[in-house]
């Protein structure tokens, strides 16, 4: 009789284990998008949880992102100015001698500069044989 072991089954622990399992399964379905709760249903069933639910799903006015048109336009400093410390509106750039001379390889040039003429390949490269395994 010493070797006989008895265990007492507590009904509340079984019920708790089942409830936790159902809640975990419900959470998995909610996260994967298989089951969705409508905001109107939350408002009707649990009015006290309506505002926190709206904040959680991103429907609350305080949790919505602000569009670019509604942002403050009082800051005239651009992203370039904040990163580099340069205000692009203050810079004045003028480009002189816009026309580039076209160099011809047959014309004599100044000493010290070397012109390399661009030429096409003399023959077409041989096609690669696709039947040969690589590697």
mmCIF file with all atom_site columns, C-alpha atoms in Angstrom:
data_model
loop_
_atom_site.group_PDB
_atom_site.id
_atom_site.type_symbol
_atom_site.label_atom_id
_atom_site.label_alt_id
_atom_site.label_comp_id
_atom_site.label_asym_id
_atom_site.label_entity_id
_atom_site.label_seq_id
_atom_site.pdbx_PDB_ins_code
_atom_site.Cartn_x
_atom_site.Cartn_y
_atom_site.Cartn_z
_atom_site.occupancy
_atom_site.B_iso_or_equiv
_atom_site.pdbx_formal_charge
_atom_site.auth_seq_id
_atom_site.auth_comp_id
_atom_site.auth_asym_id
_atom_site.auth_atom_id
_atom_site.pdbx_PDB_model_num
ATOM 1   C CA . UNK A 1 1   ? 0.000   0.000  0.000   1.00 0.00 ? 1   UNK A CA 1
ATOM 2   C CA . UNK A 1 2   ? 2.960   2.295  0.347   1.00 0.00 ? 2   UNK A CA 1
ATOM 3   C CA . UNK A 1 3   ? 3.607   2.352  -3.395  1.00 0.00 ? 3   UNK A CA 1
ATOM 4   C CA . UNK A 1 4   ? 0.071   3.389  -4.342  1.00 0.00 ? 4   UNK A CA 1
ATOM 5   C CA . UNK A 1 5   ? -0.110  7.032  -5.276  1.00 0.00 ? 5   UNK A CA 1
ATOM 6   C CA . UNK A 1 6   ? -3.345  8.956  -5.349  1.00 0.00 ? 6   UNK A CA 1
ATOM 7   C CA . UNK A 1 7   ? -3.948  12.345 -6.895  1.00 0.00 ? 7   UNK A CA 1
ATOM 8   C CA . UNK A 1 8   ? -6.826  14.578 -6.240  1.00 0.00 ? 8   UNK A CA 1
ATOM 9   C CA . UNK A 1 9   ? -8.346  16.277 -9.276  1.00 0.00 ? 9   UNK A CA 1
ATOM 10  C CA . UNK A 1 10  ? -9.333  19.840 -8.539  1.00 0.00 ? 10  UNK A CA 1
ATOM 11  C CA . UNK A 1 11  ? -12.231 20.848 -10.772 1.00 0.00 ? 11  UNK A CA 1
ATOM 12  C CA . UNK A 1 12  ? -11.359 24.558 -10.740 1.00 0.00 ? 12  UNK A CA 1
ATOM 13  C CA . UNK A 1 13  ? -7.879  23.835 -12.137 1.00 0.00 ? 13  UNK A CA 1
ATOM 14  C CA . UNK A 1 14  ? -9.377  21.892 -15.050 1.00 0.00 ? 14  UNK A CA 1
ATOM 15  C CA . UNK A 1 15  ? -11.813 24.717 -15.778 1.00 0.00 ? 15  UNK A CA 1
ATOM 16  C CA . UNK A 1 16  ? -8.996  27.289 -15.586 1.00 0.00 ? 16  UNK A CA 1
ATOM 17  C CA . UNK A 1 17  ? -6.810  25.279 -17.944 1.00 0.00 ? 17  UNK A CA 1
ATOM 18  C CA . UNK A 1 18  ? -9.649  25.023 -20.491 1.00 0.00 ? 18  UNK A CA 1
ATOM 19  C CA . UNK A 1 19  ? -10.365 28.771 -20.245 1.00 0.00 ? 19  UNK A CA 1
ATOM 20  C CA . UNK A 1 20  ? -6.701  29.681 -20.771 1.00 0.00 ? 20  UNK A CA 1
ATOM 21  C CA . UNK A 1 21  ? -6.560  27.359 -23.773 1.00 0.00 ? 21  UNK A CA 1
ATOM 22  C CA . UNK A 1 22  ? -9.681  28.963 -25.305 1.00 0.00 ? 22  UNK A CA 1
ATOM 23  C CA . UNK A 1 23  ? -8.261  32.467 -24.717 1.00 0.00 ? 23  UNK A CA 1
ATOM 24  C CA . UNK A 1 24  ? -4.923  31.486 -26.297 1.00 0.00 ? 24  UNK A CA 1
ATOM 25  C CA . UNK A 1 25  ? -6.705  30.050 -29.331 1.00 0.00 ? 25  UNK A CA 1
ATOM 26  C CA . UNK A 1 26  ? -8.834  33.208 -29.567 1.00 0.00 ? 26  UNK A CA 1
ATOM 27  C CA . UNK A 1 27  ? -5.689  35.371 -29.461 1.00 0.00 ? 27  UNK A CA 1
ATOM 28  C CA . UNK A 1 28  ? -4.074  33.331 -32.235 1.00 0.00 ? 28  UNK A CA 1
ATOM 29  C CA . UNK A 1 29  ? -7.175  33.742 -34.416 1.00 0.00 ? 29  UNK A CA 1
ATOM 30  C CA . UNK A 1 30  ? -7.280  37.485 -33.712 1.00 0.00 ? 30  UNK A CA 1
ATOM 31  C CA . UNK A 1 31  ? -3.595  37.979 -34.539 1.00 0.00 ? 31  UNK A CA 1
ATOM 32  C CA . UNK A 1 32  ? -3.774  36.010 -37.775 1.00 0.00 ? 32  UNK A CA 1
ATOM 33  C CA . UNK A 1 33  ? -6.894  37.865 -38.900 1.00 0.00 ? 33  UNK A CA 1
ATOM 34  C CA . UNK A 1 34  ? -9.133  34.793 -39.067 1.00 0.00 ? 34  UNK A CA 1
ATOM 35  C CA . UNK A 1 35  ? -11.543 36.411 -36.600 1.00 0.00 ? 35  UNK A CA 1
ATOM 36  C CA . UNK A 1 36  ? -12.298 40.118 -36.398 1.00 0.00 ? 36  UNK A CA 1
ATOM 37  C CA . UNK A 1 37  ? -14.290 42.061 -33.844 1.00 0.00 ? 37  UNK A CA 1
ATOM 38  C CA . UNK A 1 38  ? -16.341 45.001 -35.042 1.00 0.00 ? 38  UNK A CA 1
ATOM 39  C CA . UNK A 1 39  ? -16.122 48.213 -33.044 1.00 0.00 ? 39  UNK A CA 1
ATOM 40  C CA . UNK A 1 40  ? -19.915 48.461 -32.885 1.00 0.00 ? 40  UNK A CA 1
ATOM 41  C CA . UNK A 1 41  ? -20.082 45.037 -31.234 1.00 0.00 ? 41  UNK A CA 1
ATOM 42  C CA . UNK A 1 42  ? -17.594 46.110 -28.558 1.00 0.00 ? 42  UNK A CA 1
ATOM 43  C CA . UNK A 1 43  ? -19.589 49.297 -27.924 1.00 0.00 ? 43  UNK A CA 1
ATOM 44  C CA . UNK A 1 44  ? -22.802 47.299 -27.569 1.00 0.00 ? 44  UNK A CA 1
ATOM 45  C CA . UNK A 1 45  ? -21.464 44.422 -25.431 1.00 0.00 ? 45  UNK A CA 1
ATOM 46  C CA . UNK A 1 46  ? -18.741 46.112 -23.329 1.00 0.00 ? 46  UNK A CA 1
ATOM 47  C CA . UNK A 1 47  ? -19.109 49.911 -23.361 1.00 0.00 ? 47  UNK A CA 1
ATOM 48  C CA . UNK A 1 48  ? -16.321 50.344 -20.799 1.00 0.00 ? 48  UNK A CA 1
ATOM 49  C CA . UNK A 1 49  ? -13.799 48.715 -23.153 1.00 0.00 ? 49  UNK A CA 1
ATOM 50  C CA . UNK A 1 50  ? -14.901 50.709 -26.229 1.00 0.00 ? 50  UNK A CA 1
ATOM 51  C CA . UNK A 1 51  ? -12.309 53.529 -25.982 1.00 0.00 ? 51  UNK A CA 1
ATOM 52  C CA . UNK A 1 52  ? -9.333  51.257 -25.148 1.00 0.00 ? 52  UNK A CA 1
ATOM 53  C CA . UNK A 1 53  ? -10.363 48.937 -27.999 1.00 0.00 ? 53  UNK A CA 1
ATOM 54  C CA . UNK A 1 54  ? -10.438 51.860 -30.445 1.00 0.00 ? 54  UNK A CA 1
ATOM 55  C CA . UNK A 1 55  ? -6.956  52.923 -29.313 1.00 0.00 ? 55  UNK A CA 1
ATOM 56  C CA . UNK A 1 56  ? -5.682  49.361 -29.681 1.00 0.00 ? 56  UNK A CA 1
ATOM 57  C CA . UNK A 1 57  ? -6.932  48.946 -33.254 1.00 0.00 ? 57  UNK A CA 1
ATOM 58  C CA . UNK A 1 58  ? -5.936  52.472 -34.304 1.00 0.00 ? 58  UNK A CA 1
ATOM 59  C CA . UNK A 1 59  ? -9.411  53.960 -34.798 1.00 0.00 ? 59  UNK A CA 1
ATOM 60  C CA . UNK A 1 60  ? -9.183  56.465 -31.969 1.00 0.00 ? 60  UNK A CA 1
ATOM 61  C CA . UNK A 1 61  ? -8.644  60.075 -33.132 1.00 0.00 ? 61  UNK A CA 1
ATOM 62  C CA . UNK A 1 62  ? -5.567  60.442 -30.923 1.00 0.00 ? 62  UNK A CA 1
ATOM 63  C CA . UNK A 1 63  ? -3.919  57.361 -32.439 1.00 0.00 ? 63  UNK A CA 1
ATOM 64  C CA . UNK A 1 64  ? -4.351  58.344 -36.084 1.00 0.00 ? 64  UNK A CA 1
ATOM 65  C CA . UNK A 1 65  ? -1.309  59.666 -37.983 1.00 0.00 ? 65  UNK A CA 1
ATOM 66  C CA . UNK A 1 66  ? -1.379  63.326 -38.965 1.00 0.00 ? 66  UNK A CA 1
ATOM 67  C CA . UNK A 1 67  ? -1.438  63.887 -42.757 1.00 0.00 ? 67  UNK A CA 1
ATOM 68  C CA . UNK A 1 68  ? 1.317   66.053 -44.242 1.00 0.00 ? 68  UNK A CA 1
ATOM 69  C CA . UNK A 1 69  ? -1.122  68.832 -45.162 1.00 0.00 ? 69  UNK A CA 1
ATOM 70  C CA . UNK A 1 70  ? -2.180  69.304 -41.544 1.00 0.00 ? 70  UNK A CA 1
ATOM 71  C CA . UNK A 1 71  ? 1.355   69.552 -40.143 1.00 0.00 ? 71  UNK A CA 1
ATOM 72  C CA . UNK A 1 72  ? 2.708   72.902 -39.007 1.00 0.00 ? 72  UNK A CA 1
ATOM 73  C CA . UNK A 1 73  ? 4.183   74.887 -41.898 1.00 0.00 ? 73  UNK A CA 1
ATOM 74  C CA . UNK A 1 74  ? 5.944   77.385 -39.637 1.00 0.00 ? 74  UNK A CA 1
ATOM 75  C CA . UNK A 1 75  ? 9.255   75.575 -39.920 1.00 0.00 ? 75  UNK A CA 1
ATOM 76  C CA . UNK A 1 76  ? 10.917  76.720 -43.140 1.00 0.00 ? 76  UNK A CA 1
ATOM 77  C CA . UNK A 1 77  ? 14.025  74.636 -42.539 1.00 0.00 ? 77  UNK A CA 1
ATOM 78  C CA . UNK A 1 78  ? 14.210  71.655 -44.858 1.00 0.00 ? 78  UNK A CA 1
ATOM 79  C CA . UNK A 1 79  ? 15.602  68.200 -44.131 1.00 0.00 ? 79  UNK A CA 1
ATOM 80  C CA . UNK A 1 80  ? 18.869  69.137 -45.852 1.00 0.00 ? 80  UNK A CA 1
ATOM 81  C CA . UNK A 1 81  ? 19.332  72.100 -43.553 1.00 0.00 ? 81  UNK A CA 1
ATOM 82  C CA . UNK A 1 82  ? 18.701  70.046 -40.443 1.00 0.00 ? 82  UNK A CA 1
ATOM 83  C CA . UNK A 1 83  ? 21.128  67.317 -41.467 1.00 0.00 ? 83  UNK A CA 1
ATOM 84  C CA . UNK A 1 84  ? 23.945  69.306 -43.082 1.00 0.00 ? 84  UNK A CA 1
ATOM 85  C CA . UNK A 1 85  ? 23.422  72.706 -41.501 1.00 0.00 ? 85  UNK A CA 1
ATOM 86  C CA . UNK A 1 86  ? 23.027  74.297 -44.943 1.00 0.00 ? 86  UNK A CA 1
ATOM 87  C CA . UNK A 1 87  ? 19.943  76.204 -46.011 1.00 0.00 ? 87  UNK A CA 1
ATOM 88  C CA . UNK A 1 88  ? 19.413  75.511 -49.751 1.00 0.00 ? 88  UNK A CA 1
ATOM 89  C CA . UNK A 1 89  ? 17.509  78.770 -50.285 1.00 0.00 ? 89  UNK A CA 1
ATOM 90  C CA . UNK A 1 90  ? 20.567  80.821 -49.249 1.00 0.00 ? 90  UNK A CA 1
ATOM 91  C CA . UNK A 1 91  ? 22.844  79.215 -51.834 1.00 0.00 ? 91  UNK A CA 1
ATOM 92  C CA . UNK A 1 92  ? 23.298  80.854 -55.212 1.00 0.00 ? 92  UNK A CA 1
ATOM 93  C CA . UNK A 1 93  ? 24.901  78.629 -57.829 1.00 0.00 ? 93  UNK A CA 1
ATOM 94  C CA . UNK A 1 94  ? 25.770  79.844 -61.317 1.00 0.00 ? 94  UNK A CA 1
ATOM 95  C CA . UNK A 1 95  ? 27.216  77.523 -63.929 1.00 0.00 ? 95  UNK A CA 1
ATOM 96  C CA . UNK A 1 96  ? 29.507  79.066 -66.519 1.00 0.00 ? 96  UNK A CA 1
ATOM 97  C CA . UNK A 1 97  ? 30.691  77.583 -69.818 1.00 0.00 ? 97  UNK A CA 1
ATOM 98  C CA . UNK A 1 98  ? 27.744  75.279 -70.204 1.00 0.00 ? 98  UNK A CA 1
ATOM 99  C CA . UNK A 1 99  ? 28.770  74.126 -73.694 1.00 0.00 ? 99  UNK A CA 1
ATOM 100 C CA . UNK A 1 100 ? 31.241  71.255 -73.601 1.00 0.00 ? 100 UNK A CA 1
ATOM 101 C CA . UNK A 1 101 ? 33.643  70.971 -76.483 1.00 0.00 ? 101 UNK A CA 1
ATOM 102 C CA . UNK A 1 102 ? 33.428  67.685 -78.375 1.00 0.00 ? 102 UNK A CA 1
ATOM 103 C CA . UNK A 1 103 ? 36.870  66.151 -78.672 1.00 0.00 ? 103 UNK A CA 1
ATOM 104 C CA . UNK A 1 104 ? 37.744  64.565 -81.981 1.00 0.00 ? 104 UNK A CA 1
ATOM 105 C CA . UNK A 1 105 ? 40.580  62.000 -81.946 1.00 0.00 ? 105 UNK A CA 1
ATOM 106 C CA . UNK A 1 106 ? 41.908  63.258 -85.287 1.00 0.00 ? 106 UNK A CA 1
ATOM 107 C CA . UNK A 1 107 ? 42.424  66.837 -84.101 1.00 0.00 ? 107 UNK A CA 1
ATOM 108 C CA . UNK A 1 108 ? 45.694  67.695 -82.402 1.00 0.00 ? 108 UNK A CA 1
ATOM 109 C CA . UNK A 1 109 ? 45.400  68.343 -78.704 1.00 0.00 ? 109 UNK A CA 1
ATOM 110 C CA . UNK A 1 110 ? 47.542  69.968 -76.088 1.00 0.00 ? 110 UNK A CA 1
ATOM 111 C CA . UNK A 1 111 ? 50.569  68.097 -74.867 1.00 0.00 ? 111 UNK A CA 1
ATOM 112 C CA . UNK A 1 112 ? 50.005  65.989 -71.805 1.00 0.00 ? 112 UNK A CA 1
ATOM 113 C CA . UNK A 1 113 ? 46.477  64.878 -72.680 1.00 0.00 ? 113 UNK A CA 1
ATOM 114 C CA . UNK A 1 114 ? 45.927  61.515 -74.284 1.00 0.00 ? 114 UNK A CA 1
ATOM 115 C CA . UNK A 1 115 ? 42.834  60.668 -76.237 1.00 0.00 ? 115 UNK A CA 1
ATOM 116 C CA . UNK A 1 116 ? 41.819  57.038 -76.400 1.00 0.00 ? 116 UNK A CA 1
ATOM 117 C CA . UNK A 1 117 ? 39.510  56.319 -79.341 1.00 0.00 ? 117 UNK A CA 1
ATOM 118 C CA . UNK A 1 118 ? 36.528  54.142 -78.642 1.00 0.00 ? 118 UNK A CA 1
ATOM 119 C CA . UNK A 1 119 ? 36.294  51.152 -80.940 1.00 0.00 ? 119 UNK A CA 1
ATOM 120 C CA . UNK A 1 120 ? 33.887  48.288 -81.426 1.00 0.00 ? 120 UNK A CA 1
ATOM 121 C CA . UNK A 1 121 ? 34.994  44.651 -80.968 1.00 0.00 ? 121 UNK A CA 1
ATOM 122 C CA . UNK A 1 122 ? 36.386  43.103 -84.147 1.00 0.00 ? 122 UNK A CA 1
ATOM 123 C CA . UNK A 1 123 ? 34.250  39.953 -83.976 1.00 0.00 ? 123 UNK A CA 1
ATOM 124 C CA . UNK A 1 124 ? 31.149  38.786 -82.160 1.00 0.00 ? 124 UNK A CA 1
ATOM 125 C CA . UNK A 1 125 ? 31.765  36.793 -78.971 1.00 0.00 ? 125 UNK A CA 1
ATOM 126 C CA . UNK A 1 126 ? 31.070  33.082 -79.283 1.00 0.00 ? 126 UNK A CA 1
ATOM 127 C CA . UNK A 1 127 ? 27.749  31.965 -77.806 1.00 0.00 ? 127 UNK A CA 1
ATOM 128 C CA . UNK A 1 128 ? 27.903  30.073 -74.529 1.00 0.00 ? 128 UNK A CA 1
ATOM 129 C CA . UNK A 1 129 ? 27.122  26.375 -74.784 1.00 0.00 ? 129 UNK A CA 1
ATOM 130 C CA . UNK A 1 130 ? 24.268  25.799 -72.350 1.00 0.00 ? 130 UNK A CA 1
ATOM 131 C CA . UNK A 1 131 ? 24.744  22.007 -72.172 1.00 0.00 ? 131 UNK A CA 1
ATOM 132 C CA . UNK A 1 132 ? 27.986  22.230 -70.199 1.00 0.00 ? 132 UNK A CA 1
ATOM 133 C CA . UNK A 1 133 ? 27.303  22.050 -66.439 1.00 0.00 ? 133 UNK A CA 1
ATOM 134 C CA . UNK A 1 134 ? 28.884  24.757 -64.358 1.00 0.00 ? 134 UNK A CA 1
ATOM 135 C CA . UNK A 1 135 ? 30.286  24.061 -60.925 1.00 0.00 ? 135 UNK A CA 1
#
